[in-house]
Amino acid sequence: MPFPPFAPSLYFDDADIDALVAEFSERVRRNPSLRPAMNALIGNSWEQAEAAAGAFLRATLFLEKRAEVDGNWLARSMRMLDAETIDCLGDILLDCALVSLPLHSAGLVAEVGDELVRMFKCVVAQDGVARQRLLLQARSRLAAGALMSRL
């Protein structure tokens, strides 16, 4: 896979992303504390959710195209998740990255996960107009591929 000159150094490829997403999906499905929220958000559409997660990670890490972000799904997620659940998802992503990827690349995925956790916890901590504003900013940042740039 060709990389733009400004892309971070990555020591993995598409198959590694697929393995990471599969491991993450399996661990999330096995986690009893996450099951209610995931059943409501994903239901029986795990294959589509895994494909979307893989596409998002590829867009974010390989910088080849913009990430596709479903604003309605993101809004519904922020209504269903709380800070503790978001932390748990971030911890699972970190564990999966350490198992599935070389250390340096796992560190880059951990940075993505940390930024997602920070951003989403800021959204769920707010109500009303403030929450809506932060949600729109989060969606714009994700869709623009600007996740790793602090604005």
JSON list of N, CA, C and O in Angstrom, two decimals, residues 52-102:
[
{"chain": "A", "resi": 52, "resn": "ALA", "atom": "N", "xyz": [-17.01, -1.12, 8.73]},
{"chain": "A", "resi": 52, "resn": "ALA", "atom": "CA", "xyz": [-16.95, 0.32, 8.96]},
{"chain": "A", "resi": 52, "resn": "ALA", "atom": "C", "xyz": [-15.78, 0.69, 9.86]},
{"chain": "A", "resi": 52, "resn": "ALA", "atom": "O", "xyz": [-15.08, 1.69, 9.61]},
{"chain": "A", "resi": 53, "resn": "ALA", "atom": "N", "xyz": [-15.53, -0.11, 10.90]},
{"chain": "A", "resi": 53, "resn": "ALA", "atom": "CA", "xyz": [-14.40, 0.15, 11.80]},
{"chain": "A", "resi": 53, "resn": "ALA", "atom": "C", "xyz": [-13.07, 0.02, 11.06]},
{"chain": "A", "resi": 53, "resn": "ALA", "atom": "O", "xyz": [-12.18, 0.84, 11.22]},
{"chain": "A", "resi": 54, "resn": "GLY", "atom": "N", "xyz": [-12.96, -1.02, 10.22]},
{"chain": "A", "resi": 54, "resn": "GLY", "atom": "CA", "xyz": [-11.74, -1.19, 9.43]},
{"chain": "A", "resi": 54, "resn": "GLY", "atom": "C", "xyz": [-11.52, -0.04, 8.47]},
{"chain": "A", "resi": 54, "resn": "GLY", "atom": "O", "xyz": [-10.40, 0.47, 8.33]},
{"chain": "A", "resi": 55, "resn": "ALA", "atom": "N", "xyz": [-12.59, 0.39, 7.80]},
{"chain": "A", "resi": 55, "resn": "ALA", "atom": "CA", "xyz": [-12.48, 1.51, 6.86]},
{"chain": "A", "resi": 55, "resn": "ALA", "atom": "C", "xyz": [-12.10, 2.79, 7.59]},
{"chain": "A", "resi": 55, "resn": "ALA", "atom": "O", "xyz": [-11.27, 3.57, 7.10]},
{"chain": "A", "resi": 56, "resn": "PHE", "atom": "N", "xyz": [-12.66, 3.00, 8.77]},
{"chain": "A", "resi": 56, "resn": "PHE", "atom": "CA", "xyz": [-12.32, 4.19, 9.56]},
{"chain": "A", "resi": 56, "resn": "PHE", "atom": "C", "xyz": [-10.84, 4.17, 9.95]},
{"chain": "A", "resi": 56, "resn": "PHE", "atom": "O", "xyz": [-10.14, 5.17, 9.81]},
{"chain": "A", "resi": 57, "resn": "LEU", "atom": "N", "xyz": [-10.37, 3.04, 10.46]},
{"chain": "A", "resi": 57, "resn": "LEU", "atom": "CA", "xyz": [-8.96, 2.95, 10.85]},
{"chain": "A", "resi": 57, "resn": "LEU", "atom": "C", "xyz": [-8.03, 3.13, 9.66]},
{"chain": "A", "resi": 57, "resn": "LEU", "atom": "O", "xyz": [-7.00, 3.81, 9.77]},
{"chain": "A", "resi": 58, "resn": "ARG", "atom": "N", "xyz": [-8.37, 2.55, 8.53]},
{"chain": "A", "resi": 58, "resn": "ARG", "atom": "CA", "xyz": [-7.54, 2.72, 7.33]},
{"chain": "A", "resi": 58, "resn": "ARG", "atom": "C", "xyz": [-7.48, 4.20, 6.92]},
{"chain": "A", "resi": 58, "resn": "ARG", "atom": "O", "xyz": [-6.41, 4.72, 6.62]},
{"chain": "A", "resi": 59, "resn": "ALA", "atom": "N", "xyz": [-8.63, 4.85, 6.90]},
{"chain": "A", "resi": 59, "resn": "ALA", "atom": "CA", "xyz": [-8.67, 6.26, 6.51]},
{"chain": "A", "resi": 59, "resn": "ALA", "atom": "C", "xyz": [-7.89, 7.12, 7.50]},
{"chain": "A", "resi": 59, "resn": "ALA", "atom": "O", "xyz": [-7.17, 8.04, 7.11]},
{"chain": "A", "resi": 60, "resn": "THR", "atom": "N", "xyz": [-8.00, 6.81, 8.79]},
{"chain": "A", "resi": 60, "resn": "THR", "atom": "CA", "xyz": [-7.33, 7.60, 9.81]},
{"chain": "A", "resi": 60, "resn": "THR", "atom": "C", "xyz": [-5.82, 7.35, 9.84]},
{"chain": "A", "resi": 60, "resn": "THR", "atom": "O", "xyz": [-5.04, 8.29, 9.95]},
{"chain": "A", "resi": 61, "resn": "LEU", "atom": "N", "xyz": [-5.41, 6.09, 9.70]},
{"chain": "A", "resi": 61, "resn": "LEU", "atom": "CA", "xyz": [-4.00, 5.76, 9.82]},
{"chain": "A", "resi": 61, "resn": "LEU", "atom": "C", "xyz": [-3.22, 5.89, 8.52]},
{"chain": "A", "resi": 61, "resn": "LEU", "atom": "O", "xyz": [-2.07, 6.33, 8.52]},
{"chain": "A", "resi": 62, "resn": "PHE", "atom": "N", "xyz": [-3.82, 5.48, 7.40]},
{"chain": "A", "resi": 62, "resn": "PHE", "atom": "CA", "xyz": [-3.10, 5.50, 6.14]},
{"chain": "A", "resi": 62, "resn": "PHE", "atom": "C", "xyz": [-3.26, 6.82, 5.39]},
{"chain": "A", "resi": 62, "resn": "PHE", "atom": "O", "xyz": [-2.57, 7.07, 4.41]},
{"chain": "A", "resi": 63, "resn": "LEU", "atom": "N", "xyz": [-4.20, 7.67, 5.82]},
{"chain": "A", "resi": 63, "resn": "LEU", "atom": "CA", "xyz": [-4.40, 9.01, 5.27]},
{"chain": "A", "resi": 63, "resn": "LEU", "atom": "C", "xyz": [-4.63, 9.00, 3.76]},
{"chain": "A", "resi": 63, "resn": "LEU", "atom": "O", "xyz": [-4.24, 9.93, 3.06]},
{"chain": "A", "resi": 64, "resn": "GLU", "atom": "N", "xyz": [-5.27, 7.95, 3.25]},
{"chain": "A", "resi": 64, "resn": "GLU", "atom": "CA", "xyz": [-5.49, 7.86, 1.81]},
{"chain": "A", "resi": 64, "resn": "GLU", "atom": "C", "xyz": [-6.81, 8.46, 1.36]},
{"chain": "A", "resi": 64, "resn": "GLU", "atom": "O", "xyz": [-6.95, 8.87, 0.23]},
{"chain": "A", "resi": 65, "resn": "LYS", "atom": "N", "xyz": [-7.79, 8.48, 2.25]},
{"chain": "A", "resi": 65, "resn": "LYS", "atom": "CA", "xyz": [-9.09, 9.05, 1.91]},
{"chain": "A", "resi": 65, "resn": "LYS", "atom": "C", "xyz": [-9.75, 9.50, 3.20]},
{"chain": "A", "resi": 65, "resn": "LYS", "atom": "O", "xyz": [-9.27, 9.20, 4.29]},
{"chain": "A", "resi": 66, "resn": "ARG", "atom": "N", "xyz": [-10.85, 10.18, 3.05]},
{"chain": "A", "resi": 66, "resn": "ARG", "atom": "CA", "xyz": [-11.59, 10.66, 4.21]},
{"chain": "A", "resi": 66, "resn": "ARG", "atom": "C", "xyz": [-12.42, 9.53, 4.80]},
{"chain": "A", "resi": 66, "resn": "ARG", "atom": "O", "xyz": [-12.94, 8.68, 4.08]},
{"chain": "A", "resi": 67, "resn": "ALA", "atom": "N", "xyz": [-12.54, 9.56, 6.10]},
{"chain": "A", "resi": 67, "resn": "ALA", "atom": "CA", "xyz": [-13.36, 8.56, 6.79]},
{"chain": "A", "resi": 67, "resn": "ALA", "atom": "C", "xyz": [-14.84, 8.87, 6.55]},
{"chain": "A", "resi": 67, "resn": "ALA", "atom": "O", "xyz": [-15.24, 10.03, 6.52]},
{"chain": "A", "resi": 68, "resn": "GLU", "atom": "N", "xyz": [-15.62, 7.82, 6.36]},
{"chain": "A", "resi": 68, "resn": "GLU", "atom": "CA", "xyz": [-17.07, 7.98, 6.25]},
{"chain": "A", "resi": 68, "resn": "GLU", "atom": "C", "xyz": [-17.64, 7.89, 7.65]},
{"chain": "A", "resi": 68, "resn": "GLU", "atom": "O", "xyz": [-17.40, 6.91, 8.36]},
{"chain": "A", "resi": 69, "resn": "VAL", "atom": "N", "xyz": [-18.38, 8.91, 8.05]},
{"chain": "A", "resi": 69, "resn": "VAL", "atom": "CA", "xyz": [-18.94, 8.97, 9.39]},
{"chain": "A", "resi": 69, "resn": "VAL", "atom": "C", "xyz": [-20.44, 9.18, 9.27]},
{"chain": "A", "resi": 69, "resn": "VAL", "atom": "O", "xyz": [-20.89, 10.18, 8.71]},
{"chain": "A", "resi": 70, "resn": "ASP", "atom": "N", "xyz": [-21.20, 8.23, 9.79]},
{"chain": "A", "resi": 70, "resn": "ASP", "atom": "CA", "xyz": [-22.66, 8.32, 9.81]},
{"chain": "A", "resi": 70, "resn": "ASP", "atom": "C", "xyz": [-23.07, 9.18, 11.01]},
{"chain": "A", "resi": 70, "resn": "ASP", "atom": "O", "xyz": [-22.99, 8.73, 12.16]},
{"chain": "A", "resi": 71, "resn": "GLY", "atom": "N", "xyz": [-23.48, 10.38, 10.75]},
{"chain": "A", "resi": 71, "resn": "GLY", "atom": "CA", "xyz": [-23.84, 11.32, 11.81]},
{"chain": "A", "resi": 71, "resn": "GLY", "atom": "C", "xyz": [-24.97, 10.83, 12.69]},
{"chain": "A", "resi": 71, "resn": "GLY", "atom": "O", "xyz": [-24.96, 11.03, 13.91]},
{"chain": "A", "resi": 72, "resn": "ASN", "atom": "N", "xyz": [-25.97, 10.18, 12.09]},
{"chain": "A", "resi": 72, "resn": "ASN", "atom": "CA", "xyz": [-27.09, 9.66, 12.89]},
{"chain": "A", "resi": 72, "resn": "ASN", "atom": "C", "xyz": [-26.63, 8.56, 13.83]},
{"chain": "A", "resi": 72, "resn": "ASN", "atom": "O", "xyz": [-27.04, 8.50, 14.99]},
{"chain": "A", "resi": 73, "resn": "TRP", "atom": "N", "xyz": [-25.79, 7.65, 13.33]},
{"chain": "A", "resi": 73, "resn": "TRP", "atom": "CA", "xyz": [-25.28, 6.57, 14.17]},
{"chain": "A", "resi": 73, "resn": "TRP", "atom": "C", "xyz": [-24.40, 7.12, 15.29]},
{"chain": "A", "resi": 73, "resn": "TRP", "atom": "O", "xyz": [-24.48, 6.67, 16.43]},
{"chain": "A", "resi": 74, "resn": "LEU", "atom": "N", "xyz": [-23.59, 8.12, 14.97]},
{"chain": "A", "resi": 74, "resn": "LEU", "atom": "CA", "xyz": [-22.73, 8.73, 15.97]},
{"chain": "A", "resi": 74, "resn": "LEU", "atom": "C", "xyz": [-23.57, 9.40, 17.06]},
{"chain": "A", "resi": 74, "resn": "LEU", "atom": "O", "xyz": [-23.29, 9.23, 18.25]},
{"chain": "A", "resi": 75, "resn": "ALA", "atom": "N", "xyz": [-24.62, 10.11, 16.67]},
{"chain": "A", "resi": 75, "resn": "ALA", "atom": "CA", "xyz": [-25.50, 10.77, 17.65]},
{"chain": "A", "resi": 75, "resn": "ALA", "atom": "C", "xyz": [-26.18, 9.73, 18.53]},
{"chain": "A", "resi": 75, "resn": "ALA", "atom": "O", "xyz": [-26.26, 9.89, 19.76]},
{"chain": "A", "resi": 76, "resn": "ARG", "atom": "N", "xyz": [-26.66, 8.65, 17.93]},
{"chain": "A", "resi": 76, "resn": "ARG", "atom": "CA", "xyz": [-27.30, 7.60, 18.70]},
{"chain": "A", "resi": 76, "resn": "ARG", "atom": "C", "xyz": [-26.30, 6.95, 19.66]},
{"chain": "A", "resi": 76, "resn": "ARG", "atom": "O", "xyz": [-26.63, 6.66, 20.81]},
{"chain": "A", "resi": 77, "resn": "SER", "atom": "N", "xyz": [-25.07, 6.76, 19.21]},
{"chain": "A", "resi": 77, "resn": "SER", "atom": "CA", "xyz": [-24.03, 6.20, 20.06]},
{"chain": "A", "resi": 77, "resn": "SER", "atom": "C", "xyz": [-23.78, 7.08, 21.28]},
{"chain": "A", "resi": 77, "resn": "SER", "atom": "O", "xyz": [-23.65, 6.58, 22.40]},
{"chain": "A", "resi": 78, "resn": "MET", "atom": "N", "xyz": [-23.72, 8.37, 21.07]},
{"chain": "A", "resi": 78, "resn": "MET", "atom": "CA", "xyz": [-23.44, 9.29, 22.17]},
{"chain": "A", "resi": 78, "resn": "MET", "atom": "C", "xyz": [-24.61, 9.34, 23.16]},
{"chain": "A", "resi": 78, "resn": "MET", "atom": "O", "xyz": [-24.40, 9.61, 24.34]},
{"chain": "A", "resi": 79, "resn": "ARG", "atom": "N", "xyz": [-25.82, 9.04, 22.70]},
{"chain": "A", "resi": 79, "resn": "ARG", "atom": "CA", "xyz": [-26.96, 8.96, 23.62]},
{"chain": "A", "resi": 79, "resn": "ARG", "atom": "C", "xyz": [-26.93, 7.67, 24.42]},
{"chain": "A", "resi": 79, "resn": "ARG", "atom": "O", "xyz": [-27.39, 7.63, 25.56]},
{"chain": "A", "resi": 80, "resn": "MET", "atom": "N", "xyz": [-26.39, 6.60, 23.85]},
{"chain": "A", "resi": 80, "resn": "MET", "atom": "CA", "xyz": [-26.43, 5.28, 24.49]},
{"chain": "A", "resi": 80, "resn": "MET", "atom": "C", "xyz": [-25.22, 5.00, 25.38]},
{"chain": "A", "resi": 80, "resn": "MET", "atom": "O", "xyz": [-25.31, 4.18, 26.28]},
{"chain": "A", "resi": 81, "resn": "LEU", "atom": "N", "xyz": [-24.10, 5.65, 25.11]},
{"chain": "A", "resi": 81, "resn": "LEU", "atom": "CA", "xyz": [-22.86, 5.36, 25.84]},
{"chain": "A", "resi": 81, "resn": "LEU", "atom": "C", "xyz": [-22.64, 6.36, 26.96]},
{"chain": "A", "resi": 81, "resn": "LEU", "atom": "O", "xyz": [-23.02, 7.53, 26.84]},
{"chain": "A", "resi": 82, "resn": "ASP", "atom": "N", "xyz": [-22.00, 5.90, 28.02]},
{"chain": "A", "resi": 82, "resn": "ASP", "atom": "CA", "xyz": [-21.58, 6.80, 29.08]},
{"chain": "A", "resi": 82, "resn": "ASP", "atom": "C", "xyz": [-20.06, 6.79, 29.16]},
{"chain": "A", "resi": 82, "resn": "ASP", "atom": "O", "xyz": [-19.40, 6.03, 28.44]},
{"chain": "A", "resi": 83, "resn": "ALA", "atom": "N", "xyz": [-19.51, 7.62, 30.03]},
{"chain": "A", "resi": 83, "resn": "ALA", "atom": "CA", "xyz": [-18.05, 7.75, 30.11]},
{"chain": "A", "resi": 83, "resn": "ALA", "atom": "C", "xyz": [-17.38, 6.42, 30.47]},
{"chain": "A", "resi": 83, "resn": "ALA", "atom": "O", "xyz": [-16.33, 6.09, 29.92]},
{"chain": "A", "resi": 84, "resn": "GLU", "atom": "N", "xyz": [-17.98, 5.66, 31.35]},
{"chain": "A", "resi": 84, "resn": "GLU", "atom": "CA", "xyz": [-17.40, 4.37, 31.76]},
{"chain": "A", "resi": 84, "resn": "GLU", "atom": "C", "xyz": [-17.36, 3.39, 30.59]},
{"chain": "A", "resi": 84, "resn": "GLU", "atom": "O", "xyz": [-16.36, 2.69, 30.39]},
{"chain": "A", "resi": 85, "resn": "THR", "atom": "N", "xyz": [-18.42, 3.34, 29.80]},
{"chain": "A", "resi": 85, "resn": "THR", "atom": "CA", "xyz": [-18.47, 2.45, 28.64]},
{"chain": "A", "resi": 85, "resn": "THR", "atom": "C", "xyz": [-17.45, 2.88, 27.59]},
{"chain": "A", "resi": 85, "resn": "THR", "atom": "O", "xyz": [-16.77, 2.03, 27.00]},
{"chain": "A", "resi": 86, "resn": "ILE", "atom": "N", "xyz": [-17.31, 4.17, 27.38]},
{"chain": "A", "resi": 86, "resn": "ILE", "atom": "CA", "xyz": [-16.33, 4.68, 26.42]},
{"chain": "A", "resi": 86, "resn": "ILE", "atom": "C", "xyz": [-14.91, 4.32, 26.87]},
{"chain": "A", "resi": 86, "resn": "ILE", "atom": "O", "xyz": [-14.08, 3.88, 26.06]},
{"chain": "A", "resi": 87, "resn": "ASP", "atom": "N", "xyz": [-14.62, 4.47, 28.17]},
{"chain": "A", "resi": 87, "resn": "ASP", "atom": "CA", "xyz": [-13.31, 4.06, 28.69]},
{"chain": "A", "resi": 87, "resn": "ASP", "atom": "C", "xyz": [-13.06, 2.57, 28.46]},
{"chain": "A", "resi": 87, "resn": "ASP", "atom": "O", "xyz": [-11.96, 2.17, 28.08]},
{"chain": "A", "resi": 88, "resn": "CYS", "atom": "N", "xyz": [-14.09, 1.76, 28.71]},
{"chain": "A", "resi": 88, "resn": "CYS", "atom": "CA", "xyz": [-13.96, 0.31, 28.52]},
{"chain": "A", "resi": 88, "resn": "CYS", "atom": "C", "xyz": [-13.64, -0.01, 27.06]},
{"chain": "A", "resi": 88, "resn": "CYS", "atom": "O", "xyz": [-12.77, -0.84, 26.78]},
{"chain": "A", "resi": 89, "resn": "LEU", "atom": "N", "xyz": [-14.33, 0.63, 26.13]},
{"chain": "A", "resi": 89, "resn": "LEU", "atom": "CA", "xyz": [-14.06, 0.40, 24.70]},
{"chain": "A", "resi": 89, "resn": "LEU", "atom": "C", "xyz": [-12.63, 0.81, 24.34]},
{"chain": "A", "resi": 89, "resn": "LEU", "atom": "O", "xyz": [-11.95, 0.12, 23.59]},
{"chain": "A", "resi": 90, "resn": "GLY", "atom": "N", "xyz": [-12.18, 1.94, 24.90]},
{"chain": "A", "resi": 90, "resn": "GLY", "atom": "CA", "xyz": [-10.80, 2.37, 24.65]},
{"chain": "A", "resi": 90, "resn": "GLY", "atom": "C", "xyz": [-9.78, 1.40, 25.20]},
{"chain": "A", "resi": 90, "resn": "GLY", "atom": "O", "xyz": [-8.76, 1.12, 24.55]},
{"chain": "A", "resi": 91, "resn": "ASP", "atom": "N", "xyz": [-10.04, 0.85, 26.39]},
{"chain": "A", "resi": 91, "resn": "ASP", "atom": "CA", "xyz": [-9.13, -0.14, 26.97]},
{"chain": "A", "resi": 91, "resn": "ASP", "atom": "C", "xyz": [-9.07, -1.40, 26.12]},
{"chain": "A", "resi": 91, "resn": "ASP", "atom": "O", "xyz": [-7.99, -1.98, 25.92]},
{"chain": "A", "resi": 92, "resn": "ILE", "atom": "N", "xyz": [-10.22, -1.84, 25.63]},
{"chain": "A", "resi": 92, "resn": "ILE", "atom": "CA", "xyz": [-10.25, -3.03, 24.78]},
{"chain": "A", "resi": 92, "resn": "ILE", "atom": "C", "xyz": [-9.48, -2.79, 23.49]},
{"chain": "A", "resi": 92, "resn": "ILE", "atom": "O", "xyz": [-8.72, -3.65, 23.04]},
{"chain": "A", "resi": 93, "resn": "LEU", "atom": "N", "xyz": [-9.65, -1.61, 22.89]},
{"chain": "A", "resi": 93, "resn": "LEU", "atom": "CA", "xyz": [-8.90, -1.30, 21.67]},
{"chain": "A", "resi": 93, "resn": "LEU", "atom": "C", "xyz": [-7.40, -1.34, 21.92]},
{"chain": "A", "resi": 93, "resn": "LEU", "atom": "O", "xyz": [-6.64, -1.90, 21.12]},
{"chain": "A", "resi": 94, "resn": "LEU", "atom": "N", "xyz": [-6.96, -0.77, 23.02]},
{"chain": "A", "resi": 94, "resn": "LEU", "atom": "CA", "xyz": [-5.53, -0.79, 23.35]},
{"chain": "A", "resi": 94, "resn": "LEU", "atom": "C", "xyz": [-5.04, -2.22, 23.51]},
{"chain": "A", "resi": 94, "resn": "LEU", "atom": "O", "xyz": [-3.99, -2.59, 22.95]},
{"chain": "A", "resi": 95, "resn": "ASP", "atom": "N", "xyz": [-5.75, -3.04, 24.27]},
{"chain": "A", "resi": 95, "resn": "ASP", "atom": "CA", "xyz": [-5.35, -4.44, 24.45]},
{"chain": "A", "resi": 95, "resn": "ASP", "atom": "C", "xyz": [-5.26, -5.17, 23.11]},
{"chain": "A", "resi": 95, "resn": "ASP", "atom": "O", "xyz": [-4.31, -5.92, 22.86]},
{"chain": "A", "resi": 96, "resn": "CYS", "atom": "N", "xyz": [-6.25, -4.94, 22.25]},
{"chain": "A", "resi": 96, "resn": "CYS", "atom": "CA", "xyz": [-6.26, -5.61, 20.94]},
{"chain": "A", "resi": 96, "resn": "CYS", "atom": "C", "xyz": [-5.11, -5.14, 20.06]},
{"chain": "A", "resi": 96, "resn": "CYS", "atom": "O", "xyz": [-4.50, -5.94, 19.35]},
{"chain": "A", "resi": 97, "resn": "ALA", "atom": "N", "xyz": [-4.80, -3.86, 20.12]},
{"chain": "A", "resi": 97, "resn": "ALA", "atom": "CA", "xyz": [-3.68, -3.34, 19.33]},
{"chain": "A", "resi": 97, "resn": "ALA", "atom": "C", "xyz": [-2.37, -3.96, 19.78]},
{"chain": "A", "resi": 97, "resn": "ALA", "atom": "O", "xyz": [-1.53, -4.34, 18.96]},
{"chain": "A", "resi": 98, "resn": "LEU", "atom": "N", "xyz": [-2.19, -4.10, 21.10]},
{"chain": "A", "resi": 98, "resn": "LEU", "atom": "CA", "xyz": [-0.96, -4.69, 21.62]},
{"chain": "A", "resi": 98, "resn": "LEU", "atom": "C", "xyz": [-0.83, -6.16, 21.25]},
{"chain": "A", "resi": 98, "resn": "LEU", "atom": "O", "xyz": [0.29, -6.67, 21.06]},
{"chain": "A", "resi": 99, "resn": "VAL", "atom": "N", "xyz": [-1.95, -6.85, 21.10]},
{"chain": "A", "resi": 99, "resn": "VAL", "atom": "CA", "xyz": [-1.93, -8.26, 20.72]},
{"chain": "A", "resi": 99, "resn": "VAL", "atom": "C", "xyz": [-1.74, -8.43, 19.22]},
{"chain": "A", "resi": 99, "resn": "VAL", "atom": "O", "xyz": [-1.05, -9.34, 18.78]},
{"chain": "A", "resi": 100, "resn": "SER", "atom": "N", "xyz": [-2.32, -7.54, 18.43]},
{"chain": "A", "resi": 100, "resn": "SER", "atom": "CA", "xyz": [-2.40, -7.73, 16.98]},
{"chain": "A", "resi": 100, "resn": "SER", "atom": "C", "xyz": [-1.31, -7.05, 16.17]},
{"chain": "A", "resi": 100, "resn": "SER", "atom": "O", "xyz": [-1.09, -7.42, 15.02]},
{"chain": "A", "resi": 101, "resn": "LEU", "atom": "N", "xyz": [-0.65, -6.05, 16.73]},
{"chain": "A", "resi": 101, "resn": "LEU", "atom": "CA", "xyz": [0.26, -5.22, 15.93]},
{"chain": "A", "resi": 101, "resn": "LEU", "atom": "C", "xyz": [1.65, -5.12, 16.57]},
{"chain": "A", "resi": 101, "resn": "LEU", "atom": "O", "xyz": [1.79, -5.29, 17.77]},
{"chain": "A", "resi": 102, "resn": "PRO", "atom": "N", "xyz": [2.65, -4.76, 15.74]},
{"chain": "A", "resi": 102, "resn": "PRO", "atom": "CA", "xyz": [3.96, -4.44, 16.32]},
{"chain": "A", "resi": 102, "resn": "PRO", "atom": "C", "xyz": [3.82, -3.26, 17.29]},
{"chain": "A", "resi": 102, "resn": "PRO", "atom": "O", "xyz": [2.91, -2.43, 17.15]}
]
